[in-house]
Amino acid sequence: METIKQAQVINWLEKTAHVIGENKDYLTKLDSDIGDADHGFNMERGFNKVLEKINELAASEDLQAVLKNTGMTLLSSIGGASGPLYGSFFLQAALPLEGKTELTVEDLANSFGKGVDGIKARGRASKGEKTMIDTLEPAIDALLLSVKNKDSIETALSNMLAAAEEGMKFTIDMIATKGRASYLGDRSIGHQDPGATSSFLILKTLKESIIQPNS
Amino acid sequence: METIKQAQVINWLEKTAHVIGENKDYLTKLDSDIGDADHGFNMERGFNKVLEKINELAASEDLQAVLKNTGMTLLSSIGGASGPLYGSFFLQAALPLEGKTELTVEDLANSFGKGVDGIKARGRASKGEKTMIDTLEPAIDALLLSVKNKDSIETALSNMLAAAEEGMKFTIDMIATKGRASYLGDRSIGHQDPGATSSFLILKTLKESIIQPNS
Amino acid sequence: MKKLINKIPDVITEQMQGMLAAHPEIEISLEPKYIKRASATRKGKVAIISGGGSGHEPMHGGFVGTGMLDAACPGEVFTSPTPDQMYECAKATQNEGGVLFLVKNYTGDIMNFEMAAEMLNAEGIQTQNIIIDDDVAVKDSLYTAGRRGVGTTVILEKIVGAAAEAGYDLNKCADLARKVNSRGRSMGMALTSCIVPAAGKPNFDIDEDEIEIGVGIHGEPGRKRISHTTADEITQMLTTAILEDKDYSRILREWSFSNNGWEEKELTSDAFKSGDQMIALVNGMGSTPISELYTVYRKLHEICSAKKITLARNLVGSYITALDMQGCSVTLVRADDEILKFWDAPVLTPGLRWGV
Amino acid sequence: MKKLINKIPDVITEQMQGMLAAHPEIEISLEPKYIKRASATRKGKVAIISGGGSGHEPMHGGFVGTGMLDAACPGEVFTSPTPDQMYECAKATQNEGGVLFLVKNYTGDIMNFEMAAEMLNAEGIQTQNIIIDDDVAVKDSLYTAGRRGVGTTVILEKIVGAAAEAGYDLNKCADLARKVNSRGRSMGMALTSCIVPAAGKPNFDIDEDEIEIGVGIHGEPGRKRISHTTADEITQMLTTAILEDKDYSRILREWSFSNNGWEEKELTSDAFKSGDQMIALVNGMGSTPISELYTVYRKLHEICSAKKITLARNLVGSYITALDMQGCSVTLVRADDEILKFWDAPVLTPGLRWGV
Ligand SMILES: Nc1ncnc2c1ncn2[C@@H]1O[C@H](COP(=O)(O)OP(=O)(O)O)[C@@H](O)[C@H]1O
Ligand SMILES: Nc1ncnc2c1ncn2[C@@H]1O[C@H](COP(=O)(O)OP(=O)(O)O)[C@@H](O)[C@H]1O
Ligand SMILES: [Mg+2]
Ligand SMILES: [Mg+2]
Ligand SMILES: [Mg+2]
Ligand SMILES: [Mg+2]
């Protein structure tokens, strides 16, 4: 397999909606420990909207349009901190994809790289502040390495997810300095960041949409 | 012993304040079952005021003045339903006592008789409506009988108290048709009326102030 | 019990002192307790005075001011004030136009206000008592102390206060008060119990999944205890009880200036009907967020619209409360031009303000 | 969870519909959600718009009306509204005088309002964002998202709303808003937790004998958890934290019309001192009886008097709430003539009304 096809991207978005739904209470529980106990509800509301539009999304071959529409949908339905952040992620991730109907590993790395830049610009945060960036940035670094190593898509996605998971887990020991959790100071230590966790779930679903288990 | 002396009346009022204080929670509990859980607080507030004034009361030989002052004090400190009722009781009970410095059984019967009339006029209630009247009216009837039988003060007070206690206990099986408890309808059955109970305590203290136990 | 209070005997005094500090337009007396306007009123104006047990704030003290009450007498929590309070308050407030006591129908309030009226009339200060008894949860007036005075009190105090300000004399104020009372109906419900500070524990026990329909403003038991349900169903129950309440007659006592004593008067409330226009109050019981009250108002408005009953004016908020009880009540007062005119008149009190 | 609500996804919509039914002077849009004045404003008037997560009622929707906000955008409960809401709301509301967004300092609100401002400015609708960050419970702005926006918001919306009504242009409104924010300090406390409808259980656990000092309006943890104590001690703690708060500087972002992009501005709040005159807000968190708030106001007044700080104006009541939380907050805004003039100007909104 050389590229990720449009149908796989659609499949990823559709599956993500289900995975977020299944993990709604888990994400909310994480947010109740160090935030305001709504991250699961917020993410579910947003991805349910994406699900409602899935046929409209699927109708477009142009992946730039698909990601842009996804970003706009999340932006206008999630709210809170994660709404503009995930909104910006997809809107910015769409930018390098003009005219693309399938994605190489390099396309993916470029796209997601722009996406994370969008999050960092919007949220004025960087790695190590106990946010979704701590999952996403290592994931993109892994993708970039795969581009350099000319890894297969399978290998690239596996490495990406391993890096994402490690990044997510690193948030447990961090002190939050951005978002609501920052009010807790030291007391935020010992809890995994909800946004880092939802980011991990999104990437995990990507990998699983492309690489069928036992295939 | 032929008459009740001024000092005994003062002693009665003083002791009543203590007895009401000791029974505050009990009276409030009874009122919480069928009323608004304040009868103990109300009575304590009133009789504490009487206690504060006890030297002033004791300074007057004139029992009319003593009862009138007691009535005014209760009237201006109890509030609720029981305030005007006990206020009226003492104010009216004072009326027949012009110039008296001690009381025969007949004086007491006349005085308390007027007092209960005052309660009935003010509260527009009669016996059998599950109120303090159910304690007081039988007690006065007993006093009147003692007047007829020329009973000693001891006998008169003992009979009075027995009748009061019986009357109080009869309220358990009654349906309330006056005061707050009336909103309960049938559900007021099975509970002893708080006002009937405070009236009983007042009369019991009277008897015990006059007849020393084991004397 | 978690409350923002200090020592229990000081609760009422300190709340009054707080009101005084916040509202220089009122004055307080602590011995005996009352709240009155700081500025004197026009000579000949009827003094409109209310009062009752504390715990229902902002009622009544919060309704003292231009266009509403001249004074209010707060009792202990849930306990009627005493006659000397009303007596002293009336003497300090009246300005040769007589005194109108607005009294909620509770045995204690009735008796204490009657004694005060007797004392004042005996001194030549013309004093009338008008009773408010609007709680349809109490159906039977023959075997009970009658309907309790609840939400209509707020609306009545506003309207009669405005009329007195406009120059109505004592008799006309009393007539208007009687009329508003005869046109008011209310019903309340509780999600939780209230806690009286001195008691320190809930007035009644209620399960996490139960609510009390028809509750009084002291946590008196209501018509029924049911499972917790939606705001719409609750509003339907309260509104139906009010709209389907039949013509209602009862005997109320008023002072007769000719006989110099009390006389009994029959007062009939006509059932509400399609075509009526109302002043509506959706009231919180003390611990109910206003957002939830709007949910109730939405349904009340829908039910009334369907029955061609107009909600010409409304008030949504916590105006007659039961300490920290969660729950709400609905009040409808059938309006006419006189009532609407005085409702719309300016009012400036700590608890209600418009037009000024 | 006992609330007067229907289905959880409908909670906000139905509260908005209830407000609409009760207040014909407002208009609502449901897709996307916003509340605006029913009548058009003067051409050239700055549109003052606020918004934020729901659950703080009457703020912000209850402050829409003459003399205060032009519109408000409610998000889901405790969740910032989305940029399309502010964008559509601003387009429907603005009348060629530009748009001023009043934004409480929460990461979500900041980002969503920034995106909306970018969209509007890109279309040539001049839009400025002013941030409110007054919660002294958050000490450190270097290692946190900064101080939260709480009680000062209510006072600021009133003052800037009046200024816009009086003809201030966008820059002058922004200057005034920045000034009021720099002069406002707040601190809150909770007796109980709130319950978010969708969660169905308390946001945090707190024992029957504990209270949280320094809590936020979403139940965010405060400075400390202590044993329940008297209203006086609680008021002392809140007031001391406010009065002893030092000069406070932070960097806030505003739109630069010359650079057509965001620029960072330092804003310093001077510590309060003896001789200052204040607008004071003693605010209930949603389920606090007003009587208890007066007990708090009493002590606040006493403490300030002793320090020769004048409470020139006040507001006592539940204006910026946290659903059904029990507790209170104290806000002081250092006033000057301009601030007092606009505070006293007439206002007619569902939640705040005087002078009209
Ligand atoms: N400035 C920021 N930059 C990046 N991510 C952030 C920032 N602030 C918050 N987040 C992320 O947002 C998550 C919280 O999202 P959510 O609960 O939906 O919003 P809110 O905090 O408004 O309730 C956090 O767990 C964190 O990962
Ligand atoms: N109309 C009445 N006539 C006589 N006694 C009455 C009447 N109404 C109430 N009571 C008495 O008052 C008692 C309640 O007093 P209390 O609890 O102090 O006042 P409240 O009912 O105002 O709280 C009742 O138990 C009853 O005995
Ligand atoms: Mg959150
Ligand atoms: Mg009682
Ligand atoms: Mg009582
Ligand atoms: Mg949130």
PDB file of N, CA, C and O in Angstrom, chain A residues 14-32:
ATOM      1  N   GLU A  14     -15.298   8.664  10.353  1.00  0.00           N
ATOM      2  CA  GLU A  14     -16.518   8.002  10.812  1.00  0.00           C
ATOM      3  C   GLU A  14     -16.229   7.165  12.058  1.00  0.00           C
ATOM      4  O   GLU A  14     -16.939   7.240  13.061  1.00  0.00           O
ATOM      5  N   LYS A  15     -15.142   6.396  11.964  1.00  0.00           N
ATOM      6  CA  LYS A  15     -14.767   5.551  13.109  1.00  0.00           C
ATOM      7  C   LYS A  15     -14.433   6.400  14.331  1.00  0.00           C
ATOM      8  O   LYS A  15     -14.720   6.020  15.471  1.00  0.00           O
ATOM      9  N   THR A  16     -13.779   7.537  14.085  1.00  0.00           N
ATOM     10  CA  THR A  16     -13.395   8.404  15.216  1.00  0.00           C
ATOM     11  C   THR A  16     -14.632   8.828  15.999  1.00  0.00           C
ATOM     12  O   THR A  16     -14.629   8.855  17.233  1.00  0.00           O
ATOM     13  N   ALA A  17     -15.687   9.137  15.265  1.00  0.00           N
ATOM     14  CA  ALA A  17     -16.917   9.528  15.942  1.00  0.00           C
ATOM     15  C   ALA A  17     -17.373   8.419  16.891  1.00  0.00           C
ATOM     16  O   ALA A  17     -17.775   8.682  18.031  1.00  0.00           O
ATOM     17  N   HIS A  18     -17.280   7.176  16.421  1.00  0.00           N
ATOM     18  CA  HIS A  18     -17.705   6.068  17.293  1.00  0.00           C
ATOM     19  C   HIS A  18     -16.760   5.891  18.477  1.00  0.00           C
ATOM     20  O   HIS A  18     -17.189   5.689  19.605  1.00  0.00           O
ATOM     21  N   VAL A  19     -15.457   5.970  18.185  1.00  0.00           N
ATOM     22  CA  VAL A  19     -14.472   5.770  19.262  1.00  0.00           C
ATOM     23  C   VAL A  19     -14.623   6.861  20.327  1.00  0.00           C
ATOM     24  O   VAL A  19     -14.572   6.591  21.527  1.00  0.00           O
ATOM     25  N   ILE A  20     -14.815   8.100  19.879  1.00  0.00           N
ATOM     26  CA  ILE A  20     -15.012   9.187  20.847  1.00  0.00           C
ATOM     27  C   ILE A  20     -16.283   8.936  21.667  1.00  0.00           C
ATOM     28  O   ILE A  20     -16.299   9.095  22.889  1.00  0.00           O
ATOM     29  N   GLY A  21     -17.329   8.505  20.989  1.00  0.00           N
ATOM     30  CA  GLY A  21     -18.577   8.191  21.697  1.00  0.00           C
ATOM     31  C   GLY A  21     -18.358   7.137  22.768  1.00  0.00           C
ATOM     32  O   GLY A  21     -18.802   7.283  23.918  1.00  0.00           O
ATOM     33  N   GLU A  22     -17.624   6.072  22.377  1.00  0.00           N
ATOM     34  CA  GLU A  22     -17.369   4.996  23.345  1.00  0.00           C
ATOM     35  C   GLU A  22     -16.514   5.484  24.514  1.00  0.00           C
ATOM     36  O   GLU A  22     -16.616   4.966  25.616  1.00  0.00           O
ATOM     37  N   ASN A  23     -15.677   6.459  24.262  1.00  0.00           N
ATOM     38  CA  ASN A  23     -14.766   6.935  25.306  1.00  0.00           C
ATOM     39  C   ASN A  23     -15.224   8.238  25.970  1.00  0.00           C
ATOM     40  O   ASN A  23     -14.470   8.870  26.698  1.00  0.00           O
ATOM     41  N   LYS A  24     -16.464   8.615  25.704  1.00  0.00           N
ATOM     42  CA  LYS A  24     -16.988   9.872  26.230  1.00  0.00           C
ATOM     43  C   LYS A  24     -16.833   9.966  27.754  1.00  0.00           C
ATOM     44  O   LYS A  24     -16.316  10.956  28.287  1.00  0.00           O
ATOM     45  N   ASP A  25     -17.272   8.926  28.442  1.00  0.00           N
ATOM     46  CA  ASP A  25     -17.223   8.984  29.900  1.00  0.00           C
ATOM     47  C   ASP A  25     -15.781   8.980  30.408  1.00  0.00           C
ATOM     48  O   ASP A  25     -15.454   9.636  31.389  1.00  0.00           O
ATOM     49  N   TYR A  26     -14.937   8.226  29.709  1.00  0.00           N
ATOM     50  CA  TYR A  26     -13.524   8.177  30.094  1.00  0.00           C
ATOM     51  C   TYR A  26     -12.888   9.572  29.951  1.00  0.00           C
ATOM     52  O   TYR A  26     -12.218  10.062  30.861  1.00  0.00           O
ATOM     53  N   LEU A  27     -13.123  10.216  28.830  1.00  0.00           N
ATOM     54  CA  LEU A  27     -12.550  11.552  28.618  1.00  0.00           C
ATOM     55  C   LEU A  27     -13.109  12.561  29.632  1.00  0.00           C
ATOM     56  O   LEU A  27     -12.384  13.417  30.145  1.00  0.00           O
ATOM     57  N   THR A  28     -14.389  12.420  29.909  1.00  0.00           N
ATOM     58  CA  THR A  28     -15.013  13.332  30.869  1.00  0.00           C
ATOM     59  C   THR A  28     -14.452  13.106  32.267  1.00  0.00           C
ATOM     60  O   THR A  28     -14.210  14.054  33.017  1.00  0.00           O
ATOM     61  N   LYS A  29     -14.234  11.833  32.575  1.00  0.00           N
ATOM     62  CA  LYS A  29     -13.645  11.505  33.878  1.00  0.00           C
ATOM     63  C   LYS A  29     -12.253  12.148  34.002  1.00  0.00           C
ATOM     64  O   LYS A  29     -11.935  12.774  35.024  1.00  0.00           O
ATOM     65  N   LEU A  30     -11.431  12.011  32.960  1.00  0.00           N
ATOM     66  CA  LEU A  30     -10.100  12.639  33.005  1.00  0.00           C
ATOM     67  C   LEU A  30     -10.240  14.145  33.196  1.00  0.00           C
ATOM     68  O   LEU A  30      -9.503  14.760  33.966  1.00  0.00           O
ATOM     69  N   ASP A  31     -11.216  14.759  32.507  1.00  0.00           N
ATOM     70  CA  ASP A  31     -11.399  16.206  32.601  1.00  0.00           C
ATOM     71  C   ASP A  31     -11.968  16.597  33.967  1.00  0.00           C
ATOM     72  O   ASP A  31     -11.752  17.713  34.432  1.00  0.00           O
ATOM     73  N   SER A  32     -12.682  15.679  34.600  1.00  0.00           N
ATOM     74  CA  SER A  32     -13.226  16.028  35.919  1.00  0.00           C
ATOM     75  C   SER A  32     -12.101  16.058  36.949  1.00  0.00           C
ATOM     76  O   SER A  32     -12.174  16.782  37.938  1.00  0.00           O
TER      77      SER A  32
END
